[in-house]
PDB file of C-alpha atoms in Angstrom:
ATOM      1  CA  MET A  20      19.455   7.844  21.661  1.00  0.00           C
ATOM      2  CA  LYS A  21      21.568   8.175  19.076  1.00  0.00           C
ATOM      3  CA  ILE A  22      20.168   9.903  16.181  1.00  0.00           C
ATOM      4  CA  ILE A  23      20.371  10.966  12.725  1.00  0.00           C
ATOM      5  CA  MET A  24      18.726  13.313  10.872  1.00  0.00           C
ATOM      6  CA  LEU A  25      18.161  13.178   6.910  1.00  0.00           C
ATOM      7  CA  GLY A  26      16.476  15.105   4.911  1.00  0.00           C
ATOM      8  CA  ALA A  27      17.335  17.828   1.430  1.00  0.00           C
ATOM      9  CA  PRO A  28      18.763  20.853   2.099  1.00  0.00           C
ATOM     10  CA  GLY A  29      15.974  23.240   3.834  1.00  0.00           C
ATOM     11  CA  ALA A  30      13.907  20.299   4.960  1.00  0.00           C
ATOM     12  CA  GLY A  31      13.986  21.556   8.655  1.00  0.00           C
ATOM     13  CA  LYS A  32      17.106  19.183   9.843  1.00  0.00           C
ATOM     14  CA  GLY A  33      18.596  21.889  11.705  1.00  0.00           C
ATOM     15  CA  THR A  34      15.264  23.034  13.195  1.00  0.00           C
ATOM     16  CA  GLN A  35      14.496  19.720  14.218  1.00  0.00           C
ATOM     17  CA  ALA A  36      17.670  18.668  15.867  1.00  0.00           C
ATOM     18  CA  GLU A  37      17.467  22.087  17.925  1.00  0.00           C
ATOM     19  CA  ILE A  38      14.230  21.110  19.199  1.00  0.00           C
ATOM     20  CA  LEU A  39      15.685  17.451  20.011  1.00  0.00           C
ATOM     21  CA  ASN A  40      18.506  18.926  21.843  1.00  0.00           C
ATOM     22  CA  GLU A  41      16.538  20.974  23.944  1.00  0.00           C
ATOM     23  CA  LYS A  42      13.735  18.281  24.769  1.00  0.00           C
ATOM     24  CA  TYR A  43      16.338  15.622  25.761  1.00  0.00           C
ATOM     25  CA  ASN A  44      19.311  16.824  26.764  1.00  0.00           C
ATOM     26  CA  ILE A  45      21.581  15.430  24.010  1.00  0.00           C
ATOM     27  CA  PRO A  46      24.122  17.078  21.515  1.00  0.00           C
ATOM     28  CA  THR A  47      23.316  18.022  18.105  1.00  0.00           C
ATOM     29  CA  ILE A  48      26.305  17.467  15.948  1.00  0.00           C
ATOM     30  CA  SER A  49      27.211  19.467  12.797  1.00  0.00           C
ATOM     31  CA  THR A  50      29.788  18.712  10.639  1.00  0.00           C
ATOM     32  CA  GLY A  51      30.369  21.758   9.456  1.00  0.00           C
ATOM     33  CA  ALA A  52      30.199  23.045  13.078  1.00  0.00           C
ATOM     34  CA  ILE A  53      32.582  20.653  14.146  1.00  0.00           C
ATOM     35  CA  ILE A  54      34.947  21.339  11.139  1.00  0.00           C
ATOM     36  CA  ARG A  55      35.131  25.175  11.747  1.00  0.00           C
ATOM     37  CA  GLU A  56      35.751  24.905  15.846  1.00  0.00           C
ATOM     38  CA  SER A  57      38.434  22.281  14.982  1.00  0.00           C
ATOM     39  CA  ILE A  58      40.254  24.957  12.833  1.00  0.00           C
ATOM     40  CA  LYS A  59      39.677  27.219  15.234  1.00  0.00           C
ATOM     41  CA  SER A  60      41.371  25.378  17.909  1.00  0.00           C
ATOM     42  CA  GLY A  61      44.696  25.181  16.398  1.00  0.00           C
ATOM     43  CA  SER A  62      45.055  21.046  16.587  1.00  0.00           C
ATOM     44  CA  GLU A  63      47.093  19.439  14.267  1.00  0.00           C
ATOM     45  CA  LEU A  64      43.995  18.167  12.575  1.00  0.00           C
ATOM     46  CA  GLY A  65      42.424  21.551  12.441  1.00  0.00           C
ATOM     47  CA  ASN A  66      45.394  23.052  10.311  1.00  0.00           C
ATOM     48  CA  LYS A  67      45.440  20.716   7.870  1.00  0.00           C
ATOM     49  CA  VAL A  68      41.673  21.179   7.412  1.00  0.00           C
ATOM     50  CA  LYS A  69      42.255  24.693   7.169  1.00  0.00           C
ATOM     51  CA  SER A  70      45.242  24.206   4.429  1.00  0.00           C
ATOM     52  CA  ILE A  71      42.823  22.191   2.387  1.00  0.00           C
ATOM     53  CA  ILE A  72      40.159  24.279   2.932  1.00  0.00           C
ATOM     54  CA  GLU A  73      42.158  27.562   1.747  1.00  0.00           C
ATOM     55  CA  SER A  74      43.570  25.683  -0.861  1.00  0.00           C
ATOM     56  CA  GLY A  75      39.753  25.512  -2.474  1.00  0.00           C
ATOM     57  CA  GLN A  76      39.383  21.478  -2.116  1.00  0.00           C
ATOM     58  CA  LEU A  77      36.754  19.680  -0.570  1.00  0.00           C
ATOM     59  CA  VAL A  78      37.866  17.692   2.858  1.00  0.00           C
ATOM     60  CA  SER A  79      38.136  14.170   2.210  1.00  0.00           C
ATOM     61  CA  ASP A  80      35.491  11.414   3.729  1.00  0.00           C
ATOM     62  CA  ASP A  81      38.198  10.176   5.940  1.00  0.00           C
ATOM     63  CA  ILE A  82      39.146  13.205   7.627  1.00  0.00           C
ATOM     64  CA  VAL A  83      35.902  14.300   7.731  1.00  0.00           C
ATOM     65  CA  ILE A  84      35.601  10.502  10.137  1.00  0.00           C
ATOM     66  CA  GLU A  85      38.275  11.142  12.051  1.00  0.00           C
ATOM     67  CA  ILE A  86      36.454  14.458  13.253  1.00  0.00           C
ATOM     68  CA  ILE A  87      33.423  12.826  13.951  1.00  0.00           C
ATOM     69  CA  LYS A  88      35.103   9.772  15.496  1.00  0.00           C
ATOM     70  CA  ASN A  89      37.018  12.267  18.076  1.00  0.00           C
ATOM     71  CA  ARG A  90      33.877  14.718  18.663  1.00  0.00           C
ATOM     72  CA  LEU A  91      31.080  11.080  19.721  1.00  0.00           C
ATOM     73  CA  ALA A  92      34.537  10.666  22.087  1.00  0.00           C
ATOM     74  CA  GLU A  93      33.752  13.429  24.168  1.00  0.00           C
ATOM     75  CA  LYS A  94      31.586  13.234  27.208  1.00  0.00           C
ATOM     76  CA  ASP A  95      28.407  15.155  26.404  1.00  0.00           C
ATOM     77  CA  CYS A  96      27.718  12.141  23.816  1.00  0.00           C
ATOM     78  CA  GLU A  97      28.000   9.529  26.257  1.00  0.00           C
ATOM     79  CA  ASN A  98      23.846   9.342  26.600  1.00  0.00           C
ATOM     80  CA  GLY A  99      23.629  10.117  22.661  1.00  0.00           C
ATOM     81  CA  PHE A 100      23.799  12.390  19.777  1.00  0.00           C
ATOM     82  CA  ILE A 101      22.245  13.961  17.152  1.00  0.00           C
ATOM     83  CA  LEU A 102      23.925  13.966  13.706  1.00  0.00           C
ATOM     84  CA  ASP A 103      22.965  16.815  11.222  1.00  0.00           C
ATOM     85  CA  GLY A 104      24.584  16.960   7.911  1.00  0.00           C
ATOM     86  CA  PHE A 105      26.280  13.185   8.405  1.00  0.00           C
ATOM     87  CA  PRO A 106      26.523  11.042   6.979  1.00  0.00           C
ATOM     88  CA  ARG A 107      26.081  12.056   3.496  1.00  0.00           C
ATOM     89  CA  THR A 108      27.117   9.068   1.730  1.00  0.00           C
ATOM     90  CA  VAL A 109      26.823   5.363   1.944  1.00  0.00           C
ATOM     91  CA  LYS A 110      30.668   5.062   2.401  1.00  0.00           C
ATOM     92  CA  GLN A 111      30.287   7.585   5.488  1.00  0.00           C
ATOM     93  CA  ALA A 112      27.795   5.542   6.731  1.00  0.00           C
ATOM     94  CA  ASP A 113      29.595   2.118   6.059  1.00  0.00           C
ATOM     95  CA  ALA A 114      32.836   4.016   8.170  1.00  0.00           C
ATOM     96  CA  LEU A 115      30.360   5.031  10.926  1.00  0.00           C
ATOM     97  CA  TYR A 116      29.294   1.481  11.443  1.00  0.00           C
ATOM     98  CA  ASP A 117      32.683   0.010  11.216  1.00  0.00           C
ATOM     99  CA  LEU A 118      33.706   2.148  14.227  1.00  0.00           C
ATOM    100  CA  GLY A 119      31.368   0.882  16.143  1.00  0.00           C
ATOM    101  CA  ILE A 120      28.767   3.353  16.382  1.00  0.00           C
ATOM    102  CA  LEU A 121      25.406   1.868  16.088  1.00  0.00           C
ATOM    103  CA  ILE A 122      22.695   4.524  15.398  1.00  0.00           C
ATOM    104  CA  ASP A 123      18.943   3.977  17.142  1.00  0.00           C
ATOM    105  CA  TYR A 124      17.312   6.147  14.892  1.00  0.00           C
ATOM    106  CA  VAL A 125      17.539   7.878  11.591  1.00  0.00           C
ATOM    107  CA  ILE A 126      14.765  10.138  11.354  1.00  0.00           C
ATOM    108  CA  SER A 127      14.070  11.453   7.201  1.00  0.00           C
ATOM    109  CA  ILE A 128      12.054  14.726   6.807  1.00  0.00           C
ATOM    110  CA  GLU A 129      10.422  14.376   3.743  1.00  0.00           C
ATOM    111  CA  VAL A 130       9.578  17.741   1.602  1.00  0.00           C
ATOM    112  CA  ASP A 131       8.946  18.196  -2.097  1.00  0.00           C
ATOM    113  CA  ASP A 132      11.747  20.021  -3.955  1.00  0.00           C
ATOM    114  CA  GLU A 133       8.959  22.904  -5.147  1.00  0.00           C
ATOM    115  CA  ASP A 134       8.402  23.711  -1.309  1.00  0.00           C
ATOM    116  CA  ILE A 135      12.267  23.566  -0.482  1.00  0.00           C
ATOM    117  CA  ILE A 136      13.269  26.006  -2.993  1.00  0.00           C
ATOM    118  CA  LYS A 137      10.192  28.316  -1.634  1.00  0.00           C
ATOM    119  CA  ARG A 138      11.499  27.638   2.122  1.00  0.00           C
ATOM    120  CA  LEU A 139      14.668  28.345   1.523  1.00  0.00           C
ATOM    121  CA  SER A 140      14.310  31.429  -0.318  1.00  0.00           C
ATOM    122  CA  GLY A 141      12.676  33.066   2.421  1.00  0.00           C
ATOM    123  CA  ARG A 142      15.536  31.166   5.099  1.00  0.00           C
ATOM    124  CA  ARG A 143      17.451  34.167   6.909  1.00  0.00           C
ATOM    125  CA  GLU A 144      20.754  32.618   9.336  1.00  0.00           C
ATOM    126  CA  CYS A 145      21.769  35.005  12.348  1.00  0.00           C
ATOM    127  CA  SER A 146      25.239  36.163  11.347  1.00  0.00           C
ATOM    128  CA  LYS A 147      26.092  35.804  15.048  1.00  0.00           C
ATOM    129  CA  CYS A 148      25.067  32.504  16.385  1.00  0.00           C
ATOM    130  CA  ARG A 149      23.720  30.849  13.192  1.00  0.00           C
ATOM    131  CA  ALA A 150      20.407  30.540  14.462  1.00  0.00           C
ATOM    132  CA  THR A 151      17.912  29.886  11.747  1.00  0.00           C
ATOM    133  CA  PHE A 152      14.608  31.802  10.781  1.00  0.00           C
ATOM    134  CA  HIS A 153      12.211  32.513   8.037  1.00  0.00           C
ATOM    135  CA  ILE A 154      10.320  35.348   6.817  1.00  0.00           C
ATOM    136  CA  THR A 155       7.020  33.823   6.934  1.00  0.00           C
ATOM    137  CA  ASN A 156       7.289  29.930   8.583  1.00  0.00           C
ATOM    138  CA  ASN A 157       9.368  30.957  11.608  1.00  0.00           C
ATOM    139  CA  PRO A 158      10.170  34.768  11.613  1.00  0.00           C
ATOM    140  CA  SER A 159      12.463  36.360  14.588  1.00  0.00           C
ATOM    141  CA  LYS A 160       9.794  38.337  16.649  1.00  0.00           C
ATOM    142  CA  LYS A 161      12.560  41.572  16.418  1.00  0.00           C
ATOM    143  CA  GLY A 162      12.251  41.565  12.824  1.00  0.00           C
ATOM    144  CA  ASP A 163      15.443  41.712  10.765  1.00  0.00           C
ATOM    145  CA  VAL A 164      17.444  41.301  13.953  1.00  0.00           C
ATOM    146  CA  CYS A 165      17.938  37.327  15.913  1.00  0.00           C
ATOM    147  CA  ASP A 166      15.537  36.651  18.786  1.00  0.00           C
ATOM    148  CA  LYS A 167      18.419  35.200  20.753  1.00  0.00           C
ATOM    149  CA  CYS A 168      21.499  37.626  20.494  1.00  0.00           C
ATOM    150  CA  GLY A 169      20.104  40.591  18.296  1.00  0.00           C
ATOM    151  CA  ALA A 170      22.733  40.569  15.734  1.00  0.00           C
ATOM    152  CA  PRO A 171      21.665  41.184  12.212  1.00  0.00           C
ATOM    153  CA  LEU A 172      19.636  38.211  10.337  1.00  0.00           C
ATOM    154  CA  VAL A 173      21.363  38.002   6.657  1.00  0.00           C
ATOM    155  CA  THR A 174      20.630  35.316   3.642  1.00  0.00           C
ATOM    156  CA  ARG A 175      22.937  32.679   3.053  1.00  0.00           C
ATOM    157  CA  PRO A 176      24.748  32.618  -0.562  1.00  0.00           C
ATOM    158  CA  ASP A 177      23.505  29.127  -0.769  1.00  0.00           C
ATOM    159  CA  ASP A 178      19.847  29.940  -0.685  1.00  0.00           C
ATOM    160  CA  GLU A 179      19.850  31.475  -3.352  1.00  0.00           C
ATOM    161  CA  PRO A 180      17.398  29.756  -6.419  1.00  0.00           C
ATOM    162  CA  GLU A 181      19.931  28.335  -9.090  1.00  0.00           C
ATOM    163  CA  THR A 182      22.122  27.694  -5.999  1.00  0.00           C
ATOM    164  CA  ILE A 183      19.274  25.593  -4.002  1.00  0.00           C
ATOM    165  CA  LYS A 184      18.756  23.396  -7.119  1.00  0.00           C
ATOM    166  CA  ALA A 185      22.229  22.505  -7.642  1.00  0.00           C
ATOM    167  CA  ARG A 186      22.245  21.584  -3.887  1.00  0.00           C
ATOM    168  CA  LEU A 187      19.502  19.284  -4.441  1.00  0.00           C
ATOM    169  CA  GLU A 188      20.950  18.017  -7.488  1.00  0.00           C
ATOM    170  CA  VAL A 189      23.331  16.714  -5.317  1.00  0.00           C
ATOM    171  CA  TYR A 190      21.223  15.196  -2.507  1.00  0.00           C
ATOM    172  CA  HIS A 191      19.524  13.357  -4.814  1.00  0.00           C
ATOM    173  CA  ASP A 192      22.386  11.787  -6.286  1.00  0.00           C
ATOM    174  CA  GLN A 193      24.003  10.956  -3.566  1.00  0.00           C
ATOM    175  CA  THR A 194      22.388  11.102   0.269  1.00  0.00           C
ATOM    176  CA  GLU A 195      18.945  10.011  -0.649  1.00  0.00           C
ATOM    177  CA  ALA A 196      20.988   6.414  -0.889  1.00  0.00           C
ATOM    178  CA  LEU A 197      21.172   6.442   2.482  1.00  0.00           C
ATOM    179  CA  LYS A 198      17.330   5.913   2.986  1.00  0.00           C
ATOM    180  CA  ASP A 199      17.658   2.531   1.457  1.00  0.00           C
ATOM    181  CA  TYR A 200      21.113   2.182   3.426  1.00  0.00           C
ATOM    182  CA  TYR A 201      19.208   2.328   6.699  1.00  0.00           C
ATOM    183  CA  GLU A 202      16.050   1.261   5.814  1.00  0.00           C
ATOM    184  CA  GLY A 203      17.795  -2.032   5.261  1.00  0.00           C
ATOM    185  CA  LYS A 204      18.722  -1.942   8.810  1.00  0.00           C
ATOM    186  CA  ASN A 205      15.127  -1.306  10.169  1.00  0.00           C
ATOM    187  CA  ILE A 206      15.761   2.223  11.577  1.00  0.00           C
ATOM    188  CA  LEU A 207      14.288   4.356   9.016  1.00  0.00           C
ATOM    189  CA  HIS A 208      11.730   6.325   9.887  1.00  0.00           C
ATOM    190  CA  LYS A 209      10.265   9.005   7.206  1.00  0.00           C
ATOM    191  CA  VAL A 210       7.913  12.079   8.927  1.00  0.00           C
ATOM    192  CA  CYS A 211       6.336  14.626   6.697  1.00  0.00           C
ATOM    193  CA  GLY A 212       8.149  18.033   6.837  1.00  0.00           C
ATOM    194  CA  THR A 213       5.353  20.142   5.488  1.00  0.00           C
ATOM    195  CA  GLU A 214       2.672  20.282   8.266  1.00  0.00           C
ATOM    196  CA  GLY A 215       4.737  23.195   9.907  1.00  0.00           C
ATOM    197  CA  ILE A 216       7.294  22.610  12.653  1.00  0.00           C
ATOM    198  CA  GLU A 217       5.333  21.474  15.567  1.00  0.00           C
ATOM    199  CA  ALA A 218       3.507  18.981  13.725  1.00  0.00           C
ATOM    200  CA  THR A 219       6.970  17.782  12.242  1.00  0.00           C
ATOM    201  CA  THR A 220       8.215  17.548  16.230  1.00  0.00           C
ATOM    202  CA  LYS A 221       5.183  15.615  17.218  1.00  0.00           C
ATOM    203  CA  SER A 222       5.548  13.113  14.425  1.00  0.00           C
ATOM    204  CA  ILE A 223       9.315  12.626  15.559  1.00  0.00           C
ATOM    205  CA  VAL A 224       8.587  12.578  19.412  1.00  0.00           C
ATOM    206  CA  ALA A 225       6.176   9.765  18.661  1.00  0.00           C
ATOM    207  CA  ILE A 226       8.564   7.925  16.828  1.00  0.00           C
ATOM    208  CA  LEU A 227      11.193   8.387  19.063  1.00  0.00           C
ATOM    209  CA  GLU A 228       9.058   7.544  22.390  1.00  0.00           C
ATOM    210  CA  LYS A 229       6.924   4.886  20.761  1.00  0.00           C
TER     211      LYS A 229
END
């Protein structure tokens, strides 16, 4: 299965992608994680990306697409993958299609902006393995440290209320157009993301196994 996860920041894309990754044994491809790994590798492309980021500029679509293309060509993607954070724009979606990468399902997790703001302000991230938790909806069993690796949990800078509002504006201006794009290809499926993690997972699995 080749899946794209859509949804506003904090809608639960990462959490659901992680669950699907374990259930179906297909890799989750996060743009941010790939870029960080590319830089860490010291490859020619990684060094190019590093210099762009260090100069304070945004990584261009062309470079992001090249990174994604290289990642999807790896062996662990042979039986499918989950894209989280890509594509963000219709231009990126077109580029993916032009590469001959045909998506089976686009899952859009629907959550109102007010709920997003409440949700993100309570989100905590592991400072080491980047696992995500929430102080009320998905707390760590160990309190202020990660269940998985024991490292301290922190609040991400982009989870401050004003930053969240700005991110939501960007999402509505750019990424929401992807819904129309994929609806036109008859592969868009909307699920409610406000009924809790298990209920959202159940809705997604029902779509994938229909």
